[in-house]
Amino acid sequence: MNQLQSFKEHIYSLIQDAVIWKAKKLYDPAASPDDKQKGIDGICAMLGTISNEVKRDSYLEIIVSACKIKKSHITNGLKNYLNTAEDLLLGEDEAIHKLPDWANKERVYNYALDWREEQGPHTGIYFTQSGNQLVQMTNFVIKPLFHLFDMAGNTRRLALLHSHFKSDALIELPSKVFTSLDKFEETLLDRGNYHTMEGFGKPQLKRLFRAIGNQFPFAYELKYLGWQGEGFWSYADAVYDGEKLTKYSDLGIVKVRDKHYYSPAGSNLYKSDRVDEDGREVMDDDPYENDKYISYQKSPVSFSDWSKMMMQMHGDAGMVLITYAFISLFKDIITSYEKIPLIYGYGLVQSGKSTWAEGLYYLFYDKNSKPFNLNQGTVFAFFNRMERFRNCPQLFNEFDEDAIDEDYFRAFKAFYDGEGRDRGKGIKGKTETQKINCTVILTGQTLTTKDGASVLMRSIPVKFNDKGERTDEEKNNYDTWYAWTQKGMNGCLVEALSHRKMFKANFFQNFNEELVKIKSILREEGEPFKERIVKNYTILLATGKVMLEHMQLGFTYNQLFNYCKSNIISLSRMISEVDNLATFWKTLEFLYERGDILDGIDFKVESQTSYRKIVGKDNITIHLDKPTKIIYLRLVKAYPLYAQNFRQTTGGKPINQQTLITYFESSKHFLGNNSASRFDAPGGKSINTSSFMFDYSKIGINMERFDSPMVDERKEIQLDATVSKAAETKQINDKFLIAFSVFYYEQKSTGEGSMPKTERVNINCYFHDIDFAPLLVKDTNIKLKGLLSEKTIKDYTYRTLDVTELTINQSQGYTPANVPGTEEAF
């Protein structure tokens, strides 16, 4: 009996109160903050099922002491749980029998809520009230999908809204909606007639999040499309991991290896219900419209087929395009070792540069995507393009150093060095850097030499000449390529991407070998070169060499080598010309400041709206759109002083005068030769002599002691006149206008007591509205308004009118007898 008694006492000593035991299991003082909060929530839920207030308060005091919990942490949470659930440990199962048959008892016990689906108007989320009665408080059910994790703070939950009145709808729920009832309801209403009902408040919102919060597996939103750091390529709606292509689900989710990724552009959440007449999605309000331009498209041709077509259409320029496609796809590999140049097509209108550039652009993008026009797009859109697509090319049209925003010019310089743009985040003191993830294709009509040819030095320029009428073969090639672009070709990028590991393993060694080789050959041939230019072309050469060993591209290594070598030489020479001209102008500025050359004698700067230049054997007048400062330069004294200063300061040999003139004539700011312009001469005299003319504002020097403002000396007039010479269409400074002559009569006094004299006044007119050309025939009466400039030489006054407004009169002009004939400038 003694042993039995001892055993009973031992058993009794081990017995614990179930509530205290459960509380200790739920709460661990050494746990993480999140686990501590979960433990407190569990204790509150357990205590909330004890209906006897005295018993509940007693347990509260014991638990606070036994578990070392701050009392207020439990009392605050307990308010949300009173009379809402049943505690199985206490054995009080009376309430279980009160729950409806459809209820999930575990969900009710743990969260004091449940939900019903496919029940018509009864579909919704139900919450317990006094006596464990379940009351409907929403007309929808939330089905968790994914937790869209974002280190930048834009974390959301992707879910389905299930209701009886509409098919399941995708919704993004930002984290903040679970902390604000107003934001929660507002977000729901944005998606349709989803609403909460009477009794739904912040406590219910908290219960709901506790119930579903852990049911959202992590997914990482792709901030950029194209190459991903985890080692796969992402289209807007599919990924290629180096082995296989996988399409995104309708939710915009794809699993790569062991992680989920989210592409908003691939999600039905942003898919429009609207379609156009051809059955295509209308994307007027789609925030991810631009991303969808890089959606996967099964290509009608292989990458090799595309390459061969580029060679047929563009010849050597096609080699640049093909190798730059690989440089773009493997940009991250190359930039870990070397800097990547821009490619830069330039030439006159209709020379083929746009088709060439679009040959690469539409290899990556949908036919509806448009290149960026530097004269129209915003700075924000510009940098967004630079950042949005990684290891993809971007095409920027209308590159003109004098017309584009200075931010763009600096950005192209920075691209070469991999420098992004800092911008504010909308939070005081916080900034972020917009990265430059793309490669760059430029097109323009002229070659840039601005800022010491800084962009040119960072580019591989490709010149395009007007080919005239295209042959039948050229037209057929274009039509074939264009048909490919209409179907979409970016699916063939997978063929090139499959060689990424091989490229990474071989590029750097080939680059170093080709760099040593080409520099050695240039030195042997005595050809000077610029180090940066050699490296730019060696990037092209090494890339082509590596890929030619594994793919048929329509050209050979020797072709590419000879092209790169030839262009290194020619571009290095061109840059040297730019450098020599810059040195000349800076020396000239120094000579002026020192007083060695004189304003008015060796040069002069004048603001003019027109100038005369020698063309062949003739002198012609060129009219300008606005007053422009022109510098007239005589080399008689300036060149010897420049040459002497160059020898003294550098110890080198200056370029000879004829070479300098050749450089003048090829520079962008050269306007031409003037046969006779008036300069000052010693002794207070003046002479008419020849000079070289330049656009002063584009040279970048200061040759004026007092920088006088640009004064427009034209005066505004209105008059009725008669056309004396019919209109002709002319192209001046890349712009079209019409030129015509008019006359009118005015009375002039010849002296006191004498009869006024009628004189005919002749004016040469220019107007930008070329639609008037067929109307301005001889003897047509017109009304004119414009800016008149007058210049008197000897006894004759030359008049020019820049017309701003023109109206055709109904009556016909007339010419009185005995009036001198019209003198025109055309």
PDB file of N, CA and C in Angstrom, residues 517 548 555-563:
ATOM      1  N   LYS A 517      46.782  41.843 -80.636  1.00  0.00           N
ATOM      2  CA  LYS A 517      47.016  41.603 -82.058  1.00  0.00           C
ATOM      3  C   LYS A 517      46.798  42.862 -82.884  1.00  0.00           C
ATOM      4  N   LEU A 548      31.196  33.365 -83.825  1.00  0.00           N
ATOM      5  CA  LEU A 548      31.361  32.745 -85.151  1.00  0.00           C
ATOM      6  C   LEU A 548      31.811  31.297 -85.052  1.00  0.00           C
ATOM      7  N   PHE A 555      29.004  36.215 -92.161  1.00  0.00           N
ATOM      8  CA  PHE A 555      30.275  36.880 -92.424  1.00  0.00           C
ATOM      9  C   PHE A 555      31.382  36.078 -91.746  1.00  0.00           C
ATOM     10  N   THR A 556      32.626  36.416 -92.060  1.00  0.00           N
ATOM     11  CA  THR A 556      33.771  35.684 -91.517  1.00  0.00           C
ATOM     12  C   THR A 556      34.549  36.551 -90.524  1.00  0.00           C
ATOM     13  N   TYR A 557      35.403  35.897 -89.771  1.00  0.00           N
ATOM     14  CA  TYR A 557      36.266  36.613 -88.836  1.00  0.00           C
ATOM     15  C   TYR A 557      37.146  37.610 -89.573  1.00  0.00           C
ATOM     16  N   ASN A 558      37.709  37.221 -90.708  1.00  0.00           N
ATOM     17  CA  ASN A 558      38.607  38.117 -91.457  1.00  0.00           C
ATOM     18  C   ASN A 558      37.871  39.364 -91.921  1.00  0.00           C
ATOM     19  N   GLN A 559      36.626  39.202 -92.361  1.00  0.00           N
ATOM     20  CA  GLN A 559      35.839  40.373 -92.757  1.00  0.00           C
ATOM     21  C   GLN A 559      35.676  41.337 -91.581  1.00  0.00           C
ATOM     22  N   LEU A 560      35.351  40.794 -90.445  1.00  0.00           N
ATOM     23  CA  LEU A 560      35.136  41.630 -89.272  1.00  0.00           C
ATOM     24  C   LEU A 560      36.440  42.272 -88.812  1.00  0.00           C
ATOM     25  N   PHE A 561      37.532  41.540 -88.846  1.00  0.00           N
ATOM     26  CA  PHE A 561      38.826  42.079 -88.428  1.00  0.00           C
ATOM     27  C   PHE A 561      39.226  43.257 -89.319  1.00  0.00           C
ATOM     28  N   ASN A 562      39.119  43.072 -90.624  1.00  0.00           N
ATOM     29  CA  ASN A 562      39.508  44.137 -91.558  1.00  0.00           C
ATOM     30  C   ASN A 562      38.622  45.371 -91.392  1.00  0.00           C
ATOM     31  N   TYR A 563      37.330  45.143 -91.133  1.00  0.00           N
ATOM     32  CA  TYR A 563      36.413  46.272 -90.915  1.00  0.00           C
ATOM     33  C   TYR A 563      36.828  47.051 -89.670  1.00  0.00           C
TER      34      TYR A 563
END
